[in-house]
Coordinates of N, CA, C and O in Angstrom, one line a residue:
X1 N 202.2 45.0 162.8 CA 202.9 45.9 161.8 C 204.4 45.5 161.9 O 205.0 45.7 162.8
X2 N 204.8 44.8 160.7 CA 206.3 44.6 160.7 C 207.1 45.8 160.4 O 206.6 46.7 159.8
X3 N 208.3 45.8 160.9 CA 209.3 46.9 160.7 C 209.8 47.0 159.3 O 209.7 45.9 158.6
X4 N 210.1 48.0 158.9 CA 210.5 48.3 157.5 C 211.9 48.8 157.5 O 212.4 49.2 158.5
X5 N 212.6 49.0 156.3 CA 213.8 49.4 156.2 C 213.9 50.9 156.3 O 214.9 51.7 156.7
X6 N 212.7 51.7 156.3 CA 212.7 53.2 156.4 C 213.3 53.6 157.8 O 213.9 54.7 157.8
X7 N 213.1 52.7 158.8 CA 213.6 53.1 160.2 C 215.1 53.1 160.1 O 215.7 54.0 160.9
X8 N 215.7 52.4 159.3 CA 217.2 52.6 159.1 C 217.6 53.8 158.4 O 218.7 54.3 158.7
X9 N 216.9 54.1 157.5 CA 217.2 55.4 156.7 C 216.9 56.6 157.9 O 217.9 57.4 157.8
X10 N 216.0 56.7 158.7 CA 216.0 57.6 159.6 C 217.1 57.6 160.7 O 217.6 58.5 161.2
X11 N 217.6 56.2 161.0 CA 218.7 56.1 161.9 C 219.9 56.7 161.2 O 220.8 57.5 161.9
X12 N 220.1 56.5 159.9 CA 221.2 56.9 159.2 C 221.3 58.4 159.4 O 222.2 59.2 159.3
X13 N 220.0 59.1 159.0 CA 220.0 60.6 159.0 C 220.3 61.3 160.3 O 221.0 62.1 160.5
X14 N 219.8 60.5 161.4 CA 220.2 61.0 162.8 C 221.6 60.9 163.0 O 222.2 61.6 163.5
X15 N 222.4 59.7 162.7 CA 223.8 59.6 162.8 C 224.5 60.8 162.1 O 225.5 61.3 162.6
X16 N 224.1 61.1 160.9 CA 224.8 62.2 160.2 C 224.6 63.5 160.8 O 225.5 64.3 160.9
X17 N 223.3 63.8 161.3 CA 223.1 65.1 162.1 C 224.0 65.1 163.4 O 224.6 66.1 163.8
X18 N 224.0 63.9 164.2 CA 224.9 63.9 165.2 C 226.4 64.2 164.8 O 227.1 65.0 165.6
X19 N 226.9 63.6 163.8 CA 228.3 63.9 163.4 C 228.4 65.4 163.0 O 229.5 66.0 163.3
X20 N 227.5 65.8 162.3 CA 227.6 67.3 161.9 C 227.6 68.2 163.2 O 228.2 69.2 163.2
X21 N 226.8 67.7 164.2 CA 226.6 68.6 165.4 C 228.0 68.6 166.2 O 228.4 69.5 166.7
X22 N 228.6 67.4 166.2 CA 229.9 67.3 166.7 C 231.0 68.1 166.1 O 231.7 68.8 166.9
X23 N 231.0 68.1 164.7 CA 231.8 68.9 164.0 C 231.7 70.5 164.2 O 232.5 71.1 164.4
X24 N 230.4 70.8 164.3 CA 230.1 72.1 164.6 C 230.3 72.6 165.9 O 230.7 73.8 166.1
X25 N 230.2 71.8 167.0 CA 230.5 72.1 168.4 C 232.0 72.1 168.7 O 232.4 73.0 169.3
X26 N 232.7 71.3 168.1 CA 234.1 71.0 168.5 C 235.0 71.4 167.4 O 236.3 71.5 167.9
X27 N 234.7 71.3 166.2 CA 235.5 71.7 165.2 C 236.5 70.7 164.7 O 236.6 69.7 165.2
X28 N 237.4 71.1 163.6 CA 238.2 70.2 163.1 C 239.4 69.6 164.1 O 239.8 68.6 164.0
X29 N 239.8 70.5 165.0 CA 241.0 70.1 165.8 C 240.5 68.8 166.8 O 241.4 68.1 167.2
X30 N 239.3 68.8 167.0 CA 238.8 67.6 167.8 C 238.8 66.3 167.1 O 238.6 65.3 167.7
X31 N 239.2 66.4 165.7 CA 239.1 65.2 165.0 C 240.4 64.3 164.6 O 240.6 63.8 163.8
X32 N 241.3 64.7 165.7 CA 242.8 64.0 165.6 C 242.7 62.8 166.2 O 241.9 62.5 167.3
X33 N 243.5 61.9 165.8 CA 243.6 60.5 166.5 C 242.5 59.6 166.4 O 241.9 59.6 165.3
X34 N 242.2 58.9 167.4 CA 241.2 57.9 167.5 C 239.8 58.4 167.3 O 239.0 58.0 166.7
X35 N 239.6 59.7 167.8 CA 238.4 60.3 167.8 C 238.0 60.6 166.4 O 236.8 60.4 165.8
X36 N 239.0 61.1 165.5 CA 238.7 61.5 164.2 C 238.4 60.2 163.2 O 237.5 60.4 162.6
X37 N 239.1 59.1 163.7 CA 238.7 57.8 163.0 C 237.4 57.1 163.2 O 236.7 56.8 162.4
X38 N 237.0 57.5 164.5 CA 235.7 57.1 165.0 C 234.6 57.8 164.5 O 233.7 57.2 164.0
X39 N 234.8 59.2 164.2 CA 233.7 60.0 163.5 C 233.6 59.7 162.1 O 232.6 59.5 161.5
X40 N 234.8 59.3 161.4 CA 234.8 59.0 159.9 C 234.0 57.6 159.8 O 233.0 57.6 158.9
X41 N 234.4 56.7 160.7 CA 233.5 55.4 160.7 C 232.0 55.6 160.9 O 231.2 54.9 160.4
X42 N 231.6 56.5 162.0 CA 230.4 56.7 162.2 C 229.7 57.4 161.1 O 228.5 57.1 160.9
X43 N 230.3 58.4 160.4 CA 229.6 58.9 159.1 C 229.5 58.0 158.1 O 228.3 57.9 157.6
X44 N 230.5 57.0 157.9 CA 230.2 55.9 156.9 C 229.0 55.0 157.2 O 228.2 54.7 156.5
X45 N 228.9 54.9 158.5 CA 227.8 54.0 159.0 C 226.4 54.8 158.8 O 225.5 54.1 158.2
X46 N 226.4 56.0 159.0 CA 225.3 56.8 158.8 C 224.7 56.8 157.3 O 223.6 56.8 157.0
X47 N 225.7 56.9 156.3 CA 225.6 57.0 154.9 C 225.0 55.6 154.4 O 224.0 55.5 153.7
X48 N 225.5 54.5 154.9 CA 225.0 53.2 154.5 C 223.7 53.0 155.2 O 222.8 52.3 154.5
X49 N 223.5 53.3 156.5 CA 222.1 53.1 157.0 C 221.1 54.0 156.1 O 219.9 53.5 155.8
X50 N 221.4 55.3 155.8 CA 220.4 56.0 155.0 C 220.3 55.5 153.6 O 219.1 55.4 153.1
X51 N 221.3 55.0 153.0 CA 221.1 54.3 151.7 C 220.3 53.1 151.6 O 219.5 52.7 150.8
X52 N 220.4 52.3 152.7 CA 219.7 51.1 152.8 C 218.1 51.3 153.3 O 217.3 50.6 153.1
X53 N 217.9 52.6 153.9 CA 216.6 52.8 154.2 C 215.6 53.4 153.4 O 214.3 53.2 153.4
X54 N 216.2 54.1 152.3 CA 215.3 54.8 151.4 C 215.6 54.4 149.9 O 216.7 53.9 149.7
X55 N 214.7 54.4 149.1 CA 214.9 53.9 147.7 C 215.8 54.7 146.9 O 215.8 55.9 147.0
X56 N 216.7 54.0 146.3 CA 217.9 54.5 145.6 C 218.4 53.6 144.6 O 218.1 52.3 144.7
X57 N 219.0 53.9 143.5 CA 219.6 52.9 142.5 C 220.6 51.8 143.2 O 220.5 50.7 142.8
X58 N 221.4 52.4 144.2 CA 222.3 51.5 144.9 C 221.6 50.3 145.7 O 222.0 49.2 145.6
X59 N 220.5 50.8 146.2 CA 219.7 49.8 147.2 C 219.1 48.8 146.2 O 219.1 47.5 146.6
X60 N 218.6 49.2 145.0 CA 218.0 48.3 144.1 C 219.1 47.4 143.6 O 218.8 46.0 143.2
X61 N 220.3 47.6 143.3 CA 221.3 46.9 142.9 C 222.0 45.9 143.9 O 222.1 44.9 143.7
X62 N 222.2 46.6 145.0 CA 222.9 45.7 146.1 C 221.9 45.0 147.0 O 222.3 43.9 147.5
X63 N 220.9 45.8 147.3 CA 219.9 45.2 148.3 C 220.1 45.9 149.6 O 221.1 46.4 150.1
X64 N 218.8 46.2 150.0 CA 218.6 47.0 151.4 C 219.4 46.3 152.5 O 220.1 47.0 153.5
X65 N 219.3 44.9 152.7 CA 219.6 44.4 153.8 C 221.2 44.3 153.8 O 221.7 44.5 155.0
X66 N 221.9 44.3 152.8 CA 223.4 44.4 152.8 C 223.8 45.7 153.1 O 224.8 45.9 153.9
X67 N 223.2 46.7 152.6 CA 223.6 48.1 153.0 C 223.4 48.5 154.4 O 224.3 49.1 155.1
X68 N 222.2 48.1 155.0 CA 222.1 48.1 156.4 C 223.1 47.3 157.2 O 223.5 47.8 158.2
X69 N 223.3 46.2 156.6 CA 224.3 45.2 157.3 C 225.8 46.0 157.3 O 226.4 45.9 158.5
X70 N 226.2 46.5 156.3 CA 227.4 47.4 156.4 C 227.3 48.5 157.3 O 228.2 48.8 158.0
X71 N 226.2 49.2 157.3 CA 226.1 50.3 158.2 C 226.2 49.8 159.8 O 226.8 50.6 160.6
X72 N 225.5 48.7 160.0 CA 225.6 48.2 161.3 C 227.1 47.7 161.7 O 227.4 48.1 162.9
X73 N 227.8 47.1 160.9 CA 229.2 46.6 161.1 C 230.0 47.9 161.4 O 230.7 48.1 162.3
X74 N 229.9 49.0 160.5 CA 230.5 50.3 160.7 C 230.2 51.0 162.0 O 231.1 51.4 162.7
X75 N 229.0 51.1 162.4 CA 228.5 51.6 163.7 C 229.0 50.9 164.9 O 229.5 51.3 165.9
X76 N 229.0 49.5 164.9 CA 229.6 48.7 165.8 C 231.2 49.0 165.9 O 231.8 49.0 167.1
X77 N 231.8 49.0 164.8 CA 233.3 49.3 164.8 C 233.4 50.8 165.3 O 234.5 50.9 166.1
X78 N 232.6 51.7 165.1 CA 232.8 53.1 165.7 C 232.7 53.0 167.4 O 233.3 53.7 167.9
X79 N 231.8 52.2 167.6 CA 231.8 52.0 169.2 C 232.9 51.5 169.8 O 233.3 51.9 170.9
X80 N 233.5 50.4 169.1 CA 234.6 49.7 169.5 C 235.9 50.8 169.6 O 236.6 50.8 170.6
X81 N 235.9 51.7 168.7 CA 236.9 52.7 168.6 C 236.5 53.7 169.7 O 237.6 54.2 170.3
X82 N 235.3 54.0 170.1 CA 235.1 54.9 171.1 C 235.5 54.3 172.5 O 235.9 55.2 173.5
X83 N 235.7 52.9 172.6 CA 236.2 52.4 173.9 C 237.7 52.8 174.1 O 238.1 52.8 175.2
X84 N 238.4 53.2 173.0 CA 239.7 53.6 173.3 C 239.9 54.9 173.9 O 240.9 55.1 174.5
X85 N 238.9 55.7 173.8 CA 239.0 56.9 174.4 C 238.4 57.1 176.0 O 238.4 58.0 176.7
X86 N 237.9 55.9 176.3 CA 237.2 55.7 177.7 C 238.2 55.6 178.7 O 239.3 55.2 178.5
X87 N 237.8 56.1 179.9 CA 238.9 56.1 180.9 C 238.7 54.9 182.1 O 239.5 54.4 182.6
X88 N 237.5 54.4 182.1 CA 237.2 53.2 183.0 C 237.1 51.9 182.2 O 236.6 51.9 181.2
X89 N 237.5 50.9 182.9 CA 237.5 49.5 182.4 C 236.1 49.1 182.1 O 235.8 48.4 181.1
X90 N 235.1 49.4 182.9 CA 233.8 49.0 182.8 C 233.2 49.7 181.5 O 232.6 49.1 180.7
X91 N 233.6 51.0 181.5 CA 233.1 51.7 180.3 C 233.5 51.2 179.0 O 232.8 51.0 178.2
X92 N 234.8 50.8 178.9 CA 235.5 50.2 177.8 C 234.8 48.9 177.4 O 234.6 48.5 176.3
X93 N 234.6 48.1 178.5 CA 234.2 46.7 178.2 C 232.7 46.7 177.6 O 232.3 46.0 176.8
X94 N 231.8 47.7 178.2 CA 230.6 47.9 177.8 C 230.5 48.4 176.2 O 229.6 47.8 175.5
X95 N 231.2 49.4 176.0 CA 231.3 49.8 174.6 C 231.8 48.7 173.8 O 231.1 48.7 172.5
X96 N 232.7 48.0 174.0 CA 233.2 46.9 173.1 C 232.2 46.0 172.9 O 231.9 45.4 171.9
X97 N 231.6 45.5 174.0 CA 230.4 44.6 174.0 C 229.4 44.9 173.1 O 228.8 44.0 172.3
X98 N 228.8 46.1 173.4 CA 227.7 46.5 172.5 C 228.1 46.8 171.1 O 227.4 46.5 170.2
X99 N 229.4 47.2 170.8 CA 229.7 47.3 169.5 C 229.8 45.9 168.7 O 229.6 45.9 167.6
X100 N 230.3 44.9 169.5 CA 230.4 43.6 169.0 C 229.0 42.9 168.6 O 228.8 42.3 167.7
X101 N 228.0 43.4 169.4 CA 226.6 42.9 169.1 C 226.0 43.6 167.9 O 225.5 42.8 167.0
X102 N 226.4 44.8 167.7 CA 226.1 45.4 166.5 C 226.7 44.9 165.3 O 226.1 44.8 164.3
X103 N 228.0 44.6 165.4 CA 228.6 43.9 164.3 C 228.2 42.6 164.0 O 228.0 42.2 162.7
X104 N 227.6 41.8 165.0 CA 227.0 40.5 164.8 C 225.7 40.7 164.0 O 225.5 39.9 163.1
X105 N 224.9 41.7 164.3 CA 223.8 42.0 163.6 C 224.2 42.4 162.1 O 223.4 41.8 161.3
X106 N 225.1 43.1 162.0 CA 225.6 43.5 160.6 C 225.9 42.4 159.8 O 225.6 42.1 158.4
X107 N 226.7 41.6 160.4 CA 227.3 40.4 159.5 C 226.2 39.4 159.2 O 226.2 38.9 158.2
X108 N 225.1 39.4 160.1 CA 224.0 38.5 159.9 C 223.3 39.0 158.7 O 222.8 38.3 157.8
X109 N 223.1 40.3 158.8 CA 222.3 41.0 157.6 C 223.1 40.8 156.3 O 222.6 40.6 155.3
X110 N 224.4 40.9 156.5 CA 225.3 40.6 155.2 C 225.0 39.4 154.6 O 225.1 39.2 153.4
X111 N 224.9 38.3 155.5 CA 224.8 36.8 155.0 C 223.4 36.6 154.8 O 223.1 35.4 154.5
X112 N 222.4 37.5 154.8 CA 221.1 37.2 154.4 C 220.0 37.2 155.6 O 218.9 36.9 155.3
X113 N 220.5 37.4 156.7 CA 219.6 37.4 157.9 C 219.1 36.1 158.4 O 217.8 36.1 158.4
X114 N 219.8 35.2 158.7 CA 219.3 33.9 159.1 C 219.0 34.0 160.5 O 218.1 33.2 160.8
X115 N 219.7 34.6 161.4 CA 219.5 34.5 162.8 C 218.7 35.7 163.5 O 218.1 35.4 164.5
X116 N 218.8 36.7 162.9 CA 218.1 37.9 163.6 C 216.9 38.3 162.6 O 216.9 38.0 161.4
X117 N 216.0 38.9 163.3 CA 214.7 39.3 162.5 C 215.2 40.4 161.5 O 215.9 41.4 162.0
X118 N 214.6 40.2 160.3 CA 214.9 41.3 159.3 C 213.7 42.0 158.8 O 212.6 41.4 158.8
X119 N 213.8 43.3 158.6 CA 212.6 44.0 158.3 C 212.1 43.6 156.9 O 212.8 43.2 156.2
X120 N 210.8 44.0 156.6 CA 210.3 43.7 155.2 C 210.6 44.9 154.4 O 210.8 46.0 154.8
X121 N 210.7 44.6 153.1 CA 211.1 45.7 152.1 C 209.9 46.7 152.0 O 209.3 47.3 152.3

């Protein structure tokens, strides 16, 4: 059974629930500086993953693979921003490396999915 884009829709919904949970638990004062920027980019990633995962007019016009690619790039950027708040060098290096891997997936999806496996529509 080949993977479908629906799983990215579920991922996007999960990211949005996580962001809402963070906001509910810590409130608006926790959103200052790099943490606030990270959450904004995280929410944008969730929106694009959600739009790429489920049928909608934007998905029909732009393409699911491109929407998911933008979501992956934003999620990877959010992880790289998360490295700014880390205290240990190993933590920061792992967050940046994993974020860059997600950005690579996203860029490949934006370019049509030549190198990484792409889901079926």
